CSV table of C-alpha atoms and ligand atoms in Angstrom, one decimal:
chain,number,residue,atom,x,y,z
A,1,UNK,CA,91.1,28.6,-45.2
A,2,UNK,CA,88.7,25.7,-45.1
A,3,UNK,CA,91.3,23.1,-45.5
A,4,UNK,CA,91.4,19.4,-44.7
A,5,UNK,CA,92.9,18.3,-41.4
A,6,UNK,CA,93.8,15.1,-39.7
A,7,UNK,CA,92.3,14.0,-36.5
A,8,UNK,CA,91.4,10.8,-34.6
A,9,UNK,CA,87.7,9.7,-34.7
A,10,UNK,CA,85.5,7.0,-33.4
A,11,UNK,CA,83.5,5.9,-36.4
A,12,UNK,CA,80.7,4.3,-34.3
A,13,UNK,CA,79.7,3.8,-30.6
A,14,UNK,CA,82.4,2.5,-28.4
A,15,UNK,CA,85.0,2.0,-31.2
A,16,UNK,CA,88.7,2.6,-31.0
A,17,UNK,CA,89.7,5.9,-32.6
A,18,UNK,CA,91.2,5.8,-36.1
A,19,UNK,CA,93.0,8.4,-38.2
A,20,UNK,CA,90.4,10.6,-39.9
A,21,UNK,CA,90.8,13.3,-42.5
A,22,UNK,CA,88.0,15.8,-42.7
A,23,UNK,CA,87.2,19.3,-44.0
A,24,UNK,CA,87.1,21.9,-41.3
A,25,UNK,CA,83.8,23.8,-40.8
A,26,UNK,CA,83.4,27.2,-42.3
A,27,UNK,CA,84.9,30.0,-40.1
A,28,UNK,CA,82.0,32.0,-38.7
A,29,UNK,CA,82.3,35.7,-37.8
A,30,UNK,CA,83.3,35.2,-34.2
A,31,UNK,CA,85.3,32.0,-34.8
A,32,UNK,CA,88.9,31.2,-34.4
A,33,UNK,CA,90.8,28.3,-35.9
A,34,UNK,CA,93.3,26.9,-33.5
A,35,UNK,CA,96.3,24.8,-34.5
A,36,UNK,CA,96.3,22.2,-31.7
A,37,UNK,CA,99.5,21.4,-29.8
A,38,UNK,CA,98.1,19.7,-26.7
A,39,UNK,CA,94.8,18.1,-25.8
A,40,UNK,CA,93.9,16.5,-22.5
A,41,UNK,CA,91.9,13.3,-22.2
A,42,UNK,CA,88.9,13.6,-19.9
A,43,UNK,CA,86.5,10.9,-18.8
A,44,UNK,CA,83.8,12.8,-20.6
A,45,UNK,CA,85.5,12.0,-23.9
A,46,UNK,CA,85.2,8.3,-23.1
A,47,UNK,CA,81.6,8.7,-22.1
A,48,UNK,CA,80.9,10.5,-25.4
A,49,UNK,CA,82.6,7.8,-27.4
A,50,UNK,CA,80.3,5.4,-25.7
A,51,UNK,CA,77.4,7.8,-26.4
A,52,UNK,CA,76.6,7.8,-22.6
A,53,UNK,CA,75.0,11.3,-23.0
A,54,UNK,CA,73.0,10.4,-26.1
A,55,UNK,CA,74.3,13.4,-27.9
A,56,UNK,CA,77.2,12.0,-29.9
A,57,UNK,CA,77.3,12.1,-33.7
A,58,UNK,CA,79.7,9.8,-35.5
A,59,UNK,CA,82.4,10.0,-36.8
A,60,UNK,CA,83.3,11.6,-33.5
A,61,UNK,CA,86.5,13.5,-32.9
A,62,UNK,CA,86.8,13.8,-29.1
A,63,UNK,CA,89.0,16.2,-27.1
A,64,UNK,CA,88.0,19.3,-25.1
A,65,UNK,CA,91.0,20.3,-23.1
A,66,UNK,CA,92.7,22.1,-26.0
A,67,UNK,CA,95.8,24.3,-26.1
A,68,UNK,CA,97.2,25.6,-29.4
A,69,UNK,CA,97.9,28.7,-31.5
A,70,UNK,CA,95.4,30.8,-33.3
A,71,UNK,CA,95.9,30.2,-37.0
A,72,UNK,CA,92.9,32.2,-38.4
A,73,UNK,CA,90.4,34.6,-37.0
A,74,UNK,CA,86.9,35.5,-38.1
A,75,UNK,CA,86.0,39.2,-39.0
A,76,UNK,CA,84.2,39.9,-35.7
A,77,UNK,CA,86.8,38.4,-33.4
A,78,UNK,CA,88.5,40.9,-31.0
A,79,UNK,CA,91.4,40.5,-28.7
A,80,UNK,CA,92.9,37.5,-30.5
A,81,UNK,CA,95.3,37.4,-33.4
A,82,UNK,CA,97.1,34.8,-35.4
A,83,UNK,CA,99.9,33.2,-33.4
A,84,UNK,CA,98.3,33.8,-29.9
A,85,UNK,CA,98.5,30.8,-27.6
A,86,UNK,CA,95.0,30.0,-26.3
A,87,UNK,CA,93.1,27.3,-24.4
A,88,UNK,CA,89.6,26.0,-25.1
A,89,UNK,CA,87.6,23.9,-22.6
A,90,UNK,CA,84.5,21.8,-23.2
A,91,UNK,CA,82.4,24.7,-24.2
A,92,UNK,CA,83.2,25.9,-27.7
A,93,UNK,CA,80.4,28.3,-28.3
A,94,UNK,CA,76.9,29.3,-27.0
A,95,UNK,CA,73.7,30.7,-28.4
A,96,UNK,CA,74.4,34.2,-26.9
A,97,UNK,CA,70.6,34.8,-26.8
A,98,UNK,CA,68.9,32.7,-24.2
A,99,UNK,CA,68.3,34.0,-20.6
A,100,UNK,CA,71.4,32.3,-19.3
A,101,UNK,CA,73.7,33.6,-22.0
A,102,UNK,CA,72.3,37.1,-21.6
A,103,UNK,CA,73.2,37.1,-17.9
A,104,UNK,CA,76.7,35.9,-18.5
A,105,UNK,CA,76.2,32.2,-17.5
A,106,UNK,CA,76.9,30.9,-21.0
A,107,UNK,CA,77.8,27.5,-19.5
A,108,UNK,CA,74.1,27.1,-18.7
A,109,UNK,CA,73.0,27.9,-22.2
A,110,UNK,CA,69.7,26.4,-23.1
A,111,UNK,CA,71.3,24.7,-26.1
A,112,UNK,CA,74.3,23.5,-24.2
A,113,UNK,CA,74.3,20.0,-25.5
A,114,UNK,CA,75.2,21.3,-29.0
A,115,UNK,CA,77.8,23.8,-27.7
A,116,UNK,CA,80.7,21.4,-27.0
A,117,UNK,CA,83.9,22.2,-28.8
A,118,UNK,CA,83.8,18.6,-30.1
A,119,UNK,CA,80.8,19.6,-32.3
A,120,UNK,CA,81.5,19.1,-35.1
A,121,UNK,CA,85.1,18.0,-34.4
A,122,UNK,CA,87.1,18.3,-31.2
A,123,UNK,CA,90.7,18.6,-30.2
A,124,UNK,CA,92.2,15.2,-31.0
A,125,UNK,CA,93.2,16.7,-34.2
A,126,UNK,CA,95.8,19.0,-35.8
A,127,UNK,CA,93.3,21.9,-35.7
A,128,UNK,CA,89.9,22.8,-34.3
A,129,UNK,CA,87.4,25.6,-34.6
A,130,UNK,CA,85.5,27.5,-31.9
A,131,UNK,CA,83.9,30.8,-31.0
A,132,UNK,CA,86.8,33.1,-30.1
A,133,UNK,CA,84.9,34.2,-27.0
A,134,UNK,CA,85.6,30.7,-25.6
A,135,UNK,CA,89.3,30.7,-26.5
A,136,UNK,CA,91.2,32.0,-23.5
A,137,UNK,CA,94.6,33.6,-23.7
A,138,UNK,CA,96.9,31.8,-21.3
A,139,UNK,CA,99.5,33.1,-18.8
A,140,UNK,CA,102.8,33.2,-20.7
A,141,UNK,CA,104.7,31.0,-18.3
A,142,UNK,CA,101.9,28.4,-17.8
A,143,UNK,CA,102.9,25.1,-19.4
A,144,UNK,CA,100.5,24.0,-22.1
A,145,UNK,CA,99.8,20.6,-20.5
A,146,UNK,CA,98.9,22.4,-17.2
A,147,UNK,CA,96.5,24.8,-19.0
A,148,UNK,CA,94.9,22.0,-21.0
A,149,UNK,CA,93.8,20.1,-17.8
A,150,UNK,CA,92.7,23.3,-16.0
A,151,UNK,CA,90.4,24.1,-18.8
A,152,UNK,CA,88.0,21.3,-18.0
A,153,UNK,CA,89.0,19.5,-14.8
A,154,UNK,CA,90.2,22.7,-13.2
A,155,UNK,CA,87.2,24.8,-13.8
A,156,UNK,CA,84.8,21.9,-12.9
A,157,UNK,CA,86.2,21.8,-9.3
A,158,UNK,CA,87.3,25.5,-8.9
A,159,UNK,CA,83.9,26.9,-9.6
A,160,UNK,CA,81.9,25.2,-6.7
A,161,UNK,CA,84.8,25.6,-4.3
A,162,UNK,CA,85.2,29.3,-5.1
A,163,UNK,CA,81.4,29.9,-5.0
A,164,UNK,CA,81.1,28.5,-1.5
A,165,UNK,CA,84.4,29.6,0.0
A,166,UNK,CA,83.7,32.0,2.8
A,167,UNK,CA,87.2,32.2,4.2
A,168,UNK,CA,86.5,30.7,7.6
A,169,UNK,CA,88.2,27.3,7.4
A,170,UNK,CA,85.0,25.5,6.2
A,171,UNK,CA,85.4,21.8,6.4
A,172,UNK,CA,85.3,20.2,3.0
A,173,UNK,CA,85.5,16.5,2.1
A,174,UNK,CA,86.9,15.9,-1.4
A,175,UNK,CA,85.5,12.5,-2.4
A,176,UNK,CA,87.8,10.8,-4.9
A,177,UNK,CA,91.5,11.4,-5.4
A,178,UNK,CA,91.7,11.2,-9.2
A,179,UNK,CA,91.8,13.6,-12.2
A,180,UNK,CA,89.3,16.0,-10.7
A,181,UNK,CA,90.0,15.3,-7.0
A,182,UNK,CA,93.7,15.9,-7.0
A,183,UNK,CA,93.1,19.4,-8.4
A,184,UNK,CA,90.2,20.0,-6.0
A,185,UNK,CA,92.5,19.3,-3.0
A,186,UNK,CA,94.9,21.9,-4.3
A,187,UNK,CA,92.2,24.5,-4.9
A,188,UNK,CA,90.5,23.8,-1.6
A,189,UNK,CA,93.8,24.2,0.3
A,190,UNK,CA,94.5,27.5,-1.5
A,191,UNK,CA,91.0,28.8,-0.8
A,192,UNK,CA,91.6,28.2,2.9
A,193,UNK,CA,89.3,25.2,3.5
A,194,UNK,CA,90.1,22.6,6.1
A,195,UNK,CA,90.5,19.7,3.6
A,196,UNK,CA,89.8,16.0,4.0
A,197,UNK,CA,90.5,13.8,1.1
A,198,UNK,CA,88.3,10.6,0.9
A,199,UNK,CA,89.5,7.8,-1.4
A,200,UNK,CA,88.8,4.1,-1.8
A,201,UNK,CA,92.6,3.6,-2.2
A,202,UNK,CA,94.5,3.8,1.1
A,203,UNK,CA,97.8,4.1,-1.0
A,204,UNK,CA,96.8,7.6,-2.1
A,205,UNK,CA,97.1,9.0,1.4
A,206,UNK,CA,100.7,10.3,1.0
A,207,UNK,CA,100.0,12.0,-2.3
A,208,UNK,CA,96.7,13.6,-1.0
A,209,UNK,CA,98.5,15.1,2.0
A,210,UNK,CA,101.4,16.3,-0.3
A,211,UNK,CA,98.8,18.0,-2.5
A,212,UNK,CA,97.5,20.0,0.4
A,213,UNK,CA,94.9,17.8,2.2
A,214,UNK,CA,94.9,18.2,6.0
A,215,UNK,CA,93.3,14.8,6.6
A,216,UNK,CA,92.8,11.5,4.7
A,217,UNK,CA,90.0,8.9,5.0
A,218,UNK,CA,89.3,5.6,3.3
A,219,UNK,CA,85.9,6.3,1.8
A,220,UNK,CA,84.7,2.8,1.5
A,221,UNK,CA,85.2,2.0,5.1
A,222,UNK,CA,81.7,2.3,6.6
A,223,UNK,CA,82.9,2.4,10.2
A,224,UNK,CA,85.3,5.2,9.4
A,225,UNK,CA,82.5,7.2,7.8
A,226,UNK,CA,80.2,6.5,10.7
A,227,UNK,CA,82.8,8.1,13.1
A,228,UNK,CA,82.7,11.1,10.8
A,229,UNK,CA,79.0,11.8,11.4
A,230,UNK,CA,78.2,15.6,11.2
A,231,UNK,CA,81.8,16.5,10.3
A,232,UNK,CA,81.7,18.4,7.0
A,233,UNK,CA,80.2,21.6,5.8
A,234,UNK,CA,80.5,20.4,2.3
A,235,UNK,CA,81.4,17.4,0.2
A,236,UNK,CA,82.7,17.7,-3.3
A,237,UNK,CA,82.0,14.4,-5.1
A,238,UNK,CA,84.5,14.0,-7.9
A,239,UNK,CA,84.2,10.2,-8.5
A,240,UNK,CA,82.7,8.2,-11.2
A,241,UNK,CA,82.2,4.9,-9.4
A,242,UNK,CA,79.5,3.6,-7.1
A,243,UNK,CA,79.6,4.8,-3.5
A,244,UNK,CA,77.7,4.4,-0.2
A,245,UNK,CA,75.9,7.7,-0.5
A,246,UNK,CA,73.8,7.2,2.6
A,247,UNK,CA,76.9,6.9,4.7
A,248,UNK,CA,78.6,9.8,2.9
A,249,UNK,CA,75.7,12.2,3.3
A,250,UNK,CA,75.6,11.4,7.0
A,251,UNK,CA,79.2,12.9,7.3
A,252,UNK,CA,77.7,16.3,6.5
A,253,UNK,CA,76.9,18.7,9.3
A,254,UNK,CA,73.3,20.0,9.5
A,255,UNK,CA,72.6,22.4,6.6
A,256,UNK,CA,75.5,20.7,4.7
A,257,UNK,CA,75.7,20.2,1.0
A,258,UNK,CA,77.1,17.6,-1.3
A,259,UNK,CA,78.2,19.1,-4.6
A,260,UNK,CA,78.5,16.7,-7.5
A,261,UNK,CA,81.0,17.4,-10.3
A,262,UNK,CA,81.3,13.7,-11.1
A,263,UNK,CA,78.7,11.0,-11.0
A,264,UNK,CA,78.3,7.3,-10.5
A,265,UNK,CA,77.2,5.3,-13.6
A,266,UNK,CA,73.7,4.5,-12.2
A,267,UNK,CA,71.1,6.4,-10.2
A,268,UNK,CA,72.1,6.3,-6.5
A,269,UNK,CA,70.1,5.9,-3.3
A,270,UNK,CA,70.2,7.8,-0.1
A,271,UNK,CA,67.7,8.2,2.8
A,272,UNK,CA,65.4,11.1,1.9
A,273,UNK,CA,64.6,11.5,5.6
A,274,UNK,CA,68.2,12.5,6.2
A,275,UNK,CA,67.8,15.4,3.8
A,276,UNK,CA,64.7,16.6,5.7
A,277,UNK,CA,65.8,16.3,9.3
A,278,UNK,CA,69.4,17.4,8.8
A,279,UNK,CA,68.5,20.0,6.1
A,280,UNK,CA,71.0,18.6,3.6
A,281,UNK,CA,71.3,19.6,-0.1
A,282,UNK,CA,72.6,17.5,-2.9
A,283,UNK,CA,73.5,19.8,-5.8
A,284,UNK,CA,75.4,19.7,-9.1
A,285,UNK,CA,77.9,22.0,-10.6
A,286,UNK,CA,78.7,22.3,-14.3
A,287,UNK,CA,82.0,23.9,-15.4
A,288,UNK,CA,81.8,27.7,-14.9
A,289,UNK,CA,81.1,30.9,-16.8
A,290,UNK,CA,83.8,32.8,-18.8
A,291,UNK,CA,84.6,35.2,-15.9
A,292,UNK,CA,85.1,32.2,-13.6
A,293,UNK,CA,87.4,30.5,-16.2
A,294,UNK,CA,89.6,33.6,-16.5
A,295,UNK,CA,89.8,33.9,-12.7
A,296,UNK,CA,90.6,30.2,-12.3
A,297,UNK,CA,93.5,30.4,-14.8
A,298,UNK,CA,94.9,33.5,-13.1
A,299,UNK,CA,94.5,32.0,-9.6
A,300,UNK,CA,96.2,28.7,-10.7
A,301,UNK,CA,99.1,30.6,-12.1
A,302,UNK,CA,99.4,32.8,-8.9
A,303,UNK,CA,99.1,29.9,-6.5
A,304,UNK,CA,101.1,27.4,-8.4
A,305,UNK,CA,98.2,24.9,-8.8
A,306,UNK,CA,99.1,22.2,-11.3
A,307,UNK,CA,97.6,19.0,-12.4
A,308,UNK,CA,99.9,15.9,-12.4
A,309,UNK,CA,100.1,15.0,-16.0
A,310,UNK,CA,101.4,12.2,-18.2
A,311,UNK,CA,102.3,13.3,-21.7
A,312,UNK,CA,101.7,10.9,-24.6
A,313,UNK,CA,101.8,11.5,-28.4
A,314,UNK,CA,98.5,12.0,-30.0
A,315,UNK,CA,99.1,8.9,-32.1
A,316,UNK,CA,98.8,6.8,-28.9
A,317,UNK,CA,95.3,8.0,-28.1
A,318,UNK,CA,93.8,4.5,-27.9
A,319,UNK,CA,96.5,3.4,-25.4
A,320,UNK,CA,95.8,6.6,-23.4
A,321,UNK,CA,92.0,5.8,-23.3
A,322,UNK,CA,92.9,2.3,-22.1
A,323,UNK,CA,95.0,3.7,-19.2
A,324,UNK,CA,92.2,6.1,-18.1
A,325,UNK,CA,89.6,3.4,-18.3
A,326,UNK,CA,91.7,1.1,-16.2
A,327,UNK,CA,92.3,3.9,-13.7
A,328,UNK,CA,96.1,3.8,-14.3
A,329,UNK,CA,96.6,7.5,-15.3
A,330,UNK,CA,98.3,9.6,-12.6
A,331,UNK,CA,96.3,11.7,-12.8
A,332,UNK,CA,95.6,13.1,-16.2
A,333,UNK,CA,96.9,12.3,-19.7
A,334,UNK,CA,97.6,15.1,-22.1
A,335,UNK,CA,98.1,14.2,-25.8
A,336,UNK,CA,100.7,16.1,-27.7
A,337,UNK,CA,100.8,16.8,-31.4
A,338,UNK,CA,104.3,16.3,-32.7
A,339,UNK,CA,106.1,18.4,-33.6
A,340,UNK,CA,104.7,21.3,-31.5
A,341,UNK,CA,104.2,24.3,-33.8
A,342,UNK,CA,105.8,27.3,-32.3
A,343,UNK,CA,104.4,30.9,-32.8
A,344,UNK,CA,102.2,31.1,-35.8
A,345,UNK,CA,99.8,28.5,-37.0
A,346,UNK,CA,100.5,26.9,-40.4
A,347,UNK,CA,97.1,25.7,-41.5
B,401,LIG,ZN1,86.2,17.3,-19.5
B,402,LIG,ZN1,72.3,30.4,-24.7
């Protein structure tokens, strides 16, 4: 039913979220309606509230690490029924027609900017609507808050690590020990990399090692980075602050690559000549396709990979945003709709 639901929306660029009642979109043939129990808070939500990507329409209901129960299915949906617990990540649909969708890489859909689950309204709400092909059934014993974070932060770092894992103890440097980085360390360890965590905070050493890092470096220390010249086969950049990219890139072995899943706020500089003479690559990686998502969820369950999560009630969303902006979250915040609705949806 196309009923009214209650969410939290930014009414204009950069504003605090307010309670917002709205009519849900019509259910299309392949759509599912999901009664939201949990939704993670990702830095991309904050970027979108600030319209950093220039794609946000207001009022804007953020939220794209969604777990809940299917409350309604469109006539063409297969494999999902009312009551199923599912997870939805950033991608809520795709055109299914472009060259990328046709070859199964829907996350690279030509129209990707319009395909976020937050269009028209995201997961900071009692209910959301998405194409059922992007609603993933979850392993029964996986906690909802774990699944929520894996659906965006998890896939973002698993996909590049999995794509380049060759099983021979490649040396990877995980740059940044935060929401993305603390998961990347766990995945890289499980995928048999030799893992070095690089952080600007020396106090994260103990935790990084406990998560599975073999080594720890203070990334802002130029002399330390200098000593690491030609050390890594790969760097996975998970940060969102400024960094000394010239020094970082010089820690790569020849033919090495830096994969970016996070990015600094401004364009960054490095020595182009280093790329040429050391044959370095700087590449990006965006989420993953549906097969990779299913694999990542199963792998996480099998290997016990779990984000460290703080739970907060959905009504405290603005406080949660403040904590993330101030870098105080350890390491991800998941908002919970109270009371959690068991079994079947009630919309
Ligand atoms: Zn995200
Ligand atoms: Zn497409």
